[in-house]
């Protein structure tokens, strides 16, 4: 029943919100964001805890301001995503401005394929629609299988409608397909700032250890396609902003695994640079750092006697 309700809510969002005038949709998003922020649920508290690592000298008042702005940014992402299928091609072209786009254009022109890696910032669906519409470049991405299956199908259909090829996250099969796209000179875009699987690579991120996916670096090492990090953010205008960061070079020495580790650390450093400049537009409402994933004695005790569940 919960899965059916979740699917129905997303369906209602895509059906109803895209029909609203843009100012009304924006006001609705801010209202939902502020209400969610005032309720101080697990997601908001986790966002503040994550932001405390990004801005370690922030006062409690500053963290509260950042988390409120963060929730508004997060809801802006959702309002835009619900409305993107109704945007005109010109609206998509005008909706995103990116610095150093020549780095991507030059890499694509070389014909060796390109891997773009992004953190959970801004609206990567809008950025993707801009790439397919403004640049006229199709690309391939990967989507995690969601439950219920109908919700996963909704997201796949939504992104395919924006001009993206979407592969299910199925381990080696997805990697092989992405490698083939790159060898054919294609573009691959991956959200890559959180990986809790055993295959993730440990990196130093804002002074502590986190785990990020190996895929972007391994694809670059294996195919020779350049790896370019990208960060996104909003300002007060209706236009999203972005930055293409310099190519992460493949180290000359070491094994494939060692090369991937070094490149993933550099990817994390590029993400950290962009997040530090625009922390309120990093939509990380989940645990990320390994220290935050370790069980706490008080939680273990409450679980053992059935008296409670984990808090963020």
Coordinates of N, CA and C in Angstrom, one line a residue, residues 15-171:
X15 N 1.4 15.1 -13.2 CA 0.1 15.4 -13.9 C -0.3 16.8 -13.6
X16 N -0.3 17.2 -12.3 CA -0.9 18.4 -11.8 C 0.1 19.6 -11.9
X17 N 1.3 19.4 -11.3 CA 2.2 20.5 -11.2 C 2.6 21.1 -12.5
X18 N 2.8 20.2 -13.5 CA 3.2 20.8 -14.8 C 2.2 21.6 -15.5
X19 N 0.9 21.6 -15.0 CA -0.1 22.4 -15.5 C -0.2 23.8 -14.9
X20 N 0.5 23.9 -13.7 CA 0.4 25.2 -13.0 C 1.2 26.3 -13.7
X21 N 0.8 27.5 -13.6 CA 1.7 28.6 -14.0 C 3.0 28.6 -13.2
X22 N 4.1 29.0 -13.9 CA 5.4 28.8 -13.2 C 5.4 29.6 -11.9
X23 N 4.9 30.8 -11.7 CA 5.0 31.5 -10.4 C 4.2 30.7 -9.4
X24 N 3.1 30.1 -9.7 CA 2.3 29.3 -8.8 C 3.1 28.1 -8.3
X25 N 3.7 27.4 -9.3 CA 4.5 26.2 -9.0 C 5.7 26.6 -8.1
X26 N 6.3 27.7 -8.3 CA 7.5 28.1 -7.5 C 7.0 28.4 -6.1
X27 N 5.9 29.1 -6.0 CA 5.4 29.5 -4.6 C 5.0 28.2 -3.9
X28 N 4.4 27.2 -4.6 CA 4.0 26.0 -4.0 C 5.2 25.2 -3.4
X29 N 6.3 25.2 -4.3 CA 7.5 24.6 -3.8 C 8.1 25.2 -2.6
X30 N 8.2 26.5 -2.6 CA 8.7 27.2 -1.4 C 7.9 26.9 -0.2
X31 N 6.5 26.9 -0.3 CA 5.7 26.6 0.8 C 5.9 25.2 1.4
X32 N 6.0 24.3 0.5 CA 6.2 22.9 1.0 C 7.6 22.8 1.6
X33 N 8.6 23.4 1.0 CA 9.9 23.4 1.6 C 10.0 24.0 3.0
X34 N 9.3 25.2 3.2 CA 9.3 25.8 4.5 C 8.6 25.0 5.5
X35 N 7.5 24.4 5.1 CA 6.7 23.6 6.0 C 7.5 22.3 6.5
X36 N 8.2 21.7 5.5 CA 9.0 20.6 5.8 C 10.2 20.9 6.7
X37 N 10.8 22.1 6.4 CA 11.9 22.6 7.3 C 11.5 22.8 8.7
X38 N 10.3 23.4 8.9 CA 9.8 23.8 10.2 C 9.5 22.5 11.0
X39 N 9.1 21.4 10.4 CA 8.8 20.2 11.1 C 10.0 19.4 11.6
X40 N 11.2 19.8 11.0 CA 12.5 19.2 11.5 C 12.5 17.7 11.5
X41 N 12.1 17.2 10.4 CA 12.1 15.7 10.2 C 13.5 15.2 10.0
X42 N 13.6 13.9 9.8 CA 14.9 13.2 9.7 C 15.7 13.8 8.5
X43 N 15.0 14.0 7.4 CA 15.8 14.5 6.2 C 16.4 15.9 6.5
X44 N 15.6 16.8 7.1 CA 16.2 18.1 7.4 C 17.3 18.0 8.4
X45 N 17.2 17.2 9.4 CA 18.2 17.1 10.4 C 19.5 16.5 9.8
X46 N 19.3 15.5 8.9 CA 20.5 14.9 8.2 C 21.1 16.0 7.3
X47 N 20.3 16.8 6.6 CA 20.9 17.8 5.8 C 21.7 18.8 6.6
X48 N 21.2 19.2 7.7 CA 22.0 20.1 8.6 C 23.3 19.4 9.1
X49 N 23.2 18.2 9.4 CA 24.4 17.5 9.9 C 25.5 17.4 8.8
X50 N 25.0 17.1 7.5 CA 25.9 17.1 6.4 C 26.5 18.5 6.1
X51 N 25.6 19.5 6.2 CA 26.1 20.9 6.0 C 27.1 21.3 7.0
X52 N 27.0 20.8 8.2 CA 27.9 21.1 9.3 C 29.3 20.7 9.0
X53 N 29.5 19.6 8.2 CA 30.8 19.2 7.7 C 31.3 20.1 6.6
X54 N 30.4 20.5 5.8 CA 30.8 21.4 4.6 C 31.2 22.8 5.1
X55 N 30.4 23.3 6.1 CA 30.7 24.6 6.7 C 31.0 24.5 8.2
X56 N 32.2 24.0 8.5 CA 32.4 23.6 9.9 C 32.4 24.7 10.9
X57 N 32.6 26.0 10.5 CA 32.6 27.1 11.4 C 31.2 27.8 11.5
X58 N 30.2 27.2 10.9 CA 28.9 27.8 10.9 C 28.3 27.7 12.2
X59 N 27.6 28.8 12.7 CA 26.8 28.8 13.9 C 25.5 28.0 13.7
X60 N 24.9 27.6 14.8 CA 23.6 26.9 14.7 C 22.6 27.8 13.8
X61 N 22.6 29.1 14.0 CA 21.7 29.9 13.2 C 22.1 29.9 11.7
X62 N 23.4 29.9 11.4 CA 23.8 29.8 10.0 C 23.4 28.4 9.4
X63 N 23.6 27.4 10.2 CA 23.2 26.1 9.7 C 21.7 26.0 9.4
X64 N 20.9 26.6 10.3 CA 19.5 26.6 10.1 C 19.1 27.4 8.8
X65 N 19.8 28.5 8.6 CA 19.6 29.3 7.4 C 19.9 28.4 6.1
X66 N 21.1 27.8 6.2 CA 21.5 26.9 5.1 C 20.5 25.8 4.8
X67 N 20.1 25.1 5.9 CA 19.2 24.0 5.7 C 17.8 24.5 5.1
X68 N 17.3 25.7 5.5 CA 16.1 26.2 5.0 C 16.3 26.5 3.5
X69 N 17.4 27.1 3.2 CA 17.7 27.4 1.8 C 17.9 26.1 1.0
X70 N 18.5 25.1 1.6 CA 18.6 23.8 1.0 C 17.3 23.1 0.7
X71 N 16.4 23.2 1.6 CA 15.1 22.6 1.3 C 14.3 23.3 0.2
X72 N 14.5 24.7 0.2 CA 13.9 25.4 -0.9 C 14.5 25.0 -2.3
X73 N 15.8 24.8 -2.3 CA 16.5 24.4 -3.5 C 16.1 23.0 -3.9
X74 N 15.9 22.1 -2.9 CA 15.5 20.8 -3.2 C 14.1 20.7 -3.8
X75 N 13.2 21.5 -3.2 CA 11.8 21.6 -3.8 C 11.8 22.3 -5.1
X76 N 12.7 23.2 -5.3 CA 12.7 23.8 -6.7 C 13.1 22.7 -7.7
X77 N 14.0 21.9 -7.3 CA 14.4 20.8 -8.2 C 13.1 20.0 -8.6
X78 N 12.3 19.6 -7.5 CA 11.1 18.8 -7.8 C 10.1 19.5 -8.6
X79 N 9.9 20.8 -8.3 CA 8.9 21.5 -9.1 C 9.3 21.6 -10.6
X80 N 10.6 21.9 -10.8 CA 11.1 22.0 -12.2 C 11.0 20.6 -12.8
X81 N 11.3 19.5 -12.1 CA 11.3 18.2 -12.7 C 9.8 17.8 -13.1
X82 N 8.9 18.2 -12.3 CA 7.5 17.9 -12.6 C 7.0 18.7 -13.8
X83 N 7.6 19.9 -14.0 CA 7.2 20.7 -15.1 C 8.0 20.6 -16.4
X84 N 9.2 20.0 -16.3 CA 10.1 19.9 -17.5 C 9.4 19.3 -18.7
X85 N 8.6 18.3 -18.6 CA 8.0 17.7 -19.8 C 7.1 18.7 -20.5
X86 N 6.6 19.8 -19.8 CA 5.8 20.8 -20.5 C 6.6 22.0 -21.0
X87 N 7.9 22.0 -20.7 CA 8.7 23.2 -21.1 C 8.9 23.1 -22.6
X88 N 8.9 24.2 -23.3 CA 9.3 24.3 -24.7 C 10.8 24.1 -24.8
X89 N 11.2 23.8 -26.0 CA 12.7 23.6 -26.3 C 13.4 24.9 -26.0
X90 N 12.8 26.0 -26.3 CA 13.5 27.3 -26.0 C 13.6 27.6 -24.5
X91 N 12.5 27.2 -23.8 CA 12.6 27.4 -22.3 C 13.7 26.5 -21.7
X92 N 13.9 25.3 -22.2 CA 15.0 24.5 -21.8 C 16.3 25.1 -22.1
X93 N 16.5 25.6 -23.3 CA 17.7 26.3 -23.8 C 18.1 27.5 -22.9
X94 N 17.0 28.2 -22.5 CA 17.2 29.5 -21.7 C 17.3 29.2 -20.3
X95 N 17.1 28.0 -19.8 CA 17.0 27.7 -18.4 C 18.2 27.3 -17.7
X96 N 19.4 27.3 -18.5 CA 20.6 26.8 -17.9 C 21.8 27.5 -18.6
X97 N 22.7 28.0 -17.7 CA 23.9 28.6 -18.2 C 25.1 28.0 -17.5
X98 N 26.1 27.6 -18.3 CA 27.2 26.8 -17.7 C 28.5 27.4 -18.1
X99 N 29.4 27.5 -17.1 CA 30.8 28.0 -17.3 C 31.7 26.9 -17.9
X100 N 32.6 27.4 -18.8 CA 33.6 26.5 -19.4 C 33.0 25.3 -20.1
X101 N 31.9 25.5 -20.8 CA 31.2 24.5 -21.6 C 32.2 24.0 -22.7
X102 N 33.1 24.9 -23.1 CA 34.1 24.5 -24.1 C 34.9 23.2 -23.7
X103 N 35.0 23.0 -22.4 CA 35.8 21.8 -22.0 C 35.0 20.5 -22.5
X104 N 33.7 20.6 -22.4 CA 32.9 19.4 -22.8 C 32.8 19.4 -24.3
X105 N 32.6 20.5 -25.0 CA 32.5 20.5 -26.4 C 33.8 20.0 -27.1
X106 N 35.0 20.5 -26.5 CA 36.3 20.0 -27.1 C 36.5 18.5 -26.9
X107 N 36.1 18.1 -25.7 CA 36.2 16.6 -25.4 C 35.4 15.8 -26.3
X108 N 34.1 16.2 -26.6 CA 33.2 15.5 -27.5 C 33.8 15.5 -28.9
X109 N 34.4 16.6 -29.3 CA 34.9 16.8 -30.7 C 36.1 15.8 -30.9
X110 N 36.8 15.5 -29.9 CA 37.9 14.5 -30.0 C 37.5 13.1 -30.4
X111 N 36.2 12.8 -30.1 CA 35.6 11.5 -30.6 C 35.9 10.3 -29.8
X112 N 36.4 10.5 -28.5 CA 36.7 9.4 -27.7 C 35.7 9.1 -26.6
X113 N 34.5 9.8 -26.7 CA 33.5 9.7 -25.7 C 33.9 10.6 -24.5
X114 N 32.9 10.8 -23.6 CA 33.1 11.7 -22.5 C 32.3 11.1 -21.3
X115 N 32.9 11.1 -20.1 CA 32.1 10.8 -18.9 C 31.9 12.1 -18.1
X116 N 30.7 12.5 -17.8 CA 30.4 13.6 -17.0 C 30.0 13.0 -15.6
X117 N 30.5 13.5 -14.5 CA 30.2 13.1 -13.2 C 29.6 14.3 -12.4
X118 N 28.5 14.1 -11.7 CA 27.9 15.2 -11.0 C 27.5 14.7 -9.6
X119 N 27.5 15.7 -8.6 CA 26.9 15.4 -7.3 C 25.5 15.7 -7.3
X120 N 24.8 15.5 -6.2 CA 23.3 15.8 -6.1 C 23.2 17.3 -5.9
X121 N 23.4 18.1 -6.9 CA 23.3 19.5 -6.8 C 22.3 20.0 -7.9
X122 N 21.6 21.1 -7.6 CA 20.8 21.8 -8.6 C 19.8 20.8 -9.2
X123 N 19.7 20.8 -10.5 CA 18.7 19.9 -11.2 C 19.5 19.3 -12.4
X124 N 20.0 18.1 -12.2 CA 20.7 17.4 -13.2 C 19.8 17.0 -14.4
X125 N 18.5 16.8 -14.1 CA 17.6 16.5 -15.2 C 17.5 17.7 -16.2
X126 N 17.4 18.9 -15.6 CA 17.4 20.1 -16.5 C 18.7 20.2 -17.2
X127 N 19.8 20.0 -16.6 CA 21.1 20.0 -17.3 C 21.2 19.0 -18.4
X128 N 20.6 17.8 -18.1 CA 20.6 16.8 -19.2 C 19.8 17.2 -20.3
X129 N 18.6 17.8 -20.0 CA 17.7 18.2 -21.1 C 18.3 19.3 -21.9
X130 N 19.1 20.2 -21.3 CA 19.8 21.3 -22.0 C 20.9 20.7 -22.9
X131 N 21.6 19.6 -22.5 CA 22.6 19.0 -23.3 C 22.0 18.4 -24.6
X132 N 20.8 17.7 -24.4 CA 20.2 17.1 -25.6 C 19.5 18.2 -26.5
X133 N 19.1 19.3 -25.9 CA 18.3 20.3 -26.6 C 19.2 21.4 -27.2
X134 N 20.0 22.0 -26.3 CA 20.9 23.1 -26.7 C 22.1 22.6 -27.5
X135 N 22.8 21.6 -27.0 CA 24.0 21.1 -27.7 C 23.6 20.0 -28.8
X136 N 22.4 19.5 -28.7 CA 22.0 18.4 -29.6 C 22.8 17.1 -29.5
X137 N 23.2 16.8 -28.2 CA 24.0 15.7 -28.0 C 23.2 14.7 -27.1
X138 N 22.9 13.5 -27.6 CA 22.2 12.5 -26.8 C 23.2 11.9 -25.8
X139 N 22.8 11.3 -24.7 CA 23.7 10.7 -23.8 C 23.0 9.6 -23.0
X140 N 23.8 8.8 -22.3 CA 23.3 7.6 -21.6 C 23.6 7.9 -20.1
X141 N 22.6 7.5 -19.3 CA 22.8 7.5 -17.8 C 22.2 6.2 -17.2
X142 N 22.3 6.2 -15.9 CA 21.9 5.0 -15.2 C 20.9 5.4 -14.1
X143 N 19.9 4.6 -13.9 CA 18.9 4.8 -12.9 C 18.8 3.7 -12.0
X144 N 18.8 3.9 -10.7 CA 18.6 2.9 -9.7 C 17.1 2.4 -9.8
X145 N 17.0 1.1 -9.7 CA 15.7 0.5 -9.7 C 14.9 0.8 -8.4
X146 N 13.8 1.5 -8.6 CA 13.0 1.9 -7.4 C 11.8 1.0 -7.2
X147 N 11.3 1.0 -6.0 CA 10.0 0.3 -5.8 C 8.9 1.3 -5.4
X148 N 7.7 1.0 -6.0 CA 7.3 -0.1 -6.9 C 7.9 0.1 -8.3
X149 N 7.9 -1.0 -9.0 CA 8.4 -1.0 -10.4 C 7.7 0.1 -11.2
X150 N 6.5 0.4 -11.0 CA 5.8 1.4 -11.7 C 6.4 2.8 -11.5
X151 N 7.0 3.0 -10.3 CA 7.6 4.3 -10.1 C 8.9 4.4 -10.9
X152 N 9.7 3.3 -10.9 CA 10.9 3.2 -11.7 C 10.5 3.5 -13.2
X153 N 9.5 2.9 -13.6 CA 9.1 3.1 -15.0 C 8.7 4.5 -15.3
X154 N 8.1 5.2 -14.3 CA 7.8 6.6 -14.5 C 9.0 7.5 -14.7
X155 N 10.0 7.2 -13.9 CA 11.3 8.0 -14.0 C 12.0 7.7 -15.3
X156 N 12.0 6.4 -15.7 CA 12.6 6.1 -17.0 C 11.9 6.8 -18.1
X157 N 10.6 6.7 -18.1 CA 9.8 7.4 -19.2 C 10.0 8.9 -19.2
X158 N 10.1 9.5 -18.0 CA 10.3 10.9 -17.9 C 11.6 11.3 -18.5
X159 N 12.7 10.6 -18.1 CA 14.0 11.0 -18.6 C 14.2 10.6 -20.1
X160 N 13.6 9.6 -20.5 CA 13.7 9.3 -21.9 C 12.9 10.3 -22.7
X161 N 11.9 10.9 -22.2 CA 11.1 11.9 -22.8 C 12.0 13.2 -22.9
X162 N 13.0 13.4 -22.1 CA 13.9 14.5 -22.2 C 15.1 14.3 -23.1
X163 N 15.1 13.1 -23.7 CA 16.2 12.8 -24.7 C 17.3 11.9 -24.2
X164 N 17.2 11.3 -23.0 CA 18.2 10.5 -22.4 C 18.0 9.0 -22.6
X165 N 19.1 8.3 -22.8 CA 19.0 6.8 -22.7 C 19.2 6.4 -21.3
X166 N 18.3 5.7 -20.7 CA 18.4 5.3 -19.3 C 18.6 3.8 -19.2
X167 N 19.7 3.4 -18.5 CA 20.0 2.0 -18.3 C 19.7 1.7 -16.8
X168 N 19.2 0.5 -16.5 CA 19.0 0.1 -15.1 C 20.3 -0.2 -14.4
X169 N 20.4 0.2 -13.2 CA 21.7 -0.1 -12.4 C 21.7 -1.5 -12.1
X170 N 22.4 -2.3 -13.0 CA 22.5 -3.7 -12.8 C 23.9 -4.2 -12.8
X171 N 24.8 -3.4 -12.1 CA 26.2 -3.9 -12.0 C 27.0 -3.9 -13.2

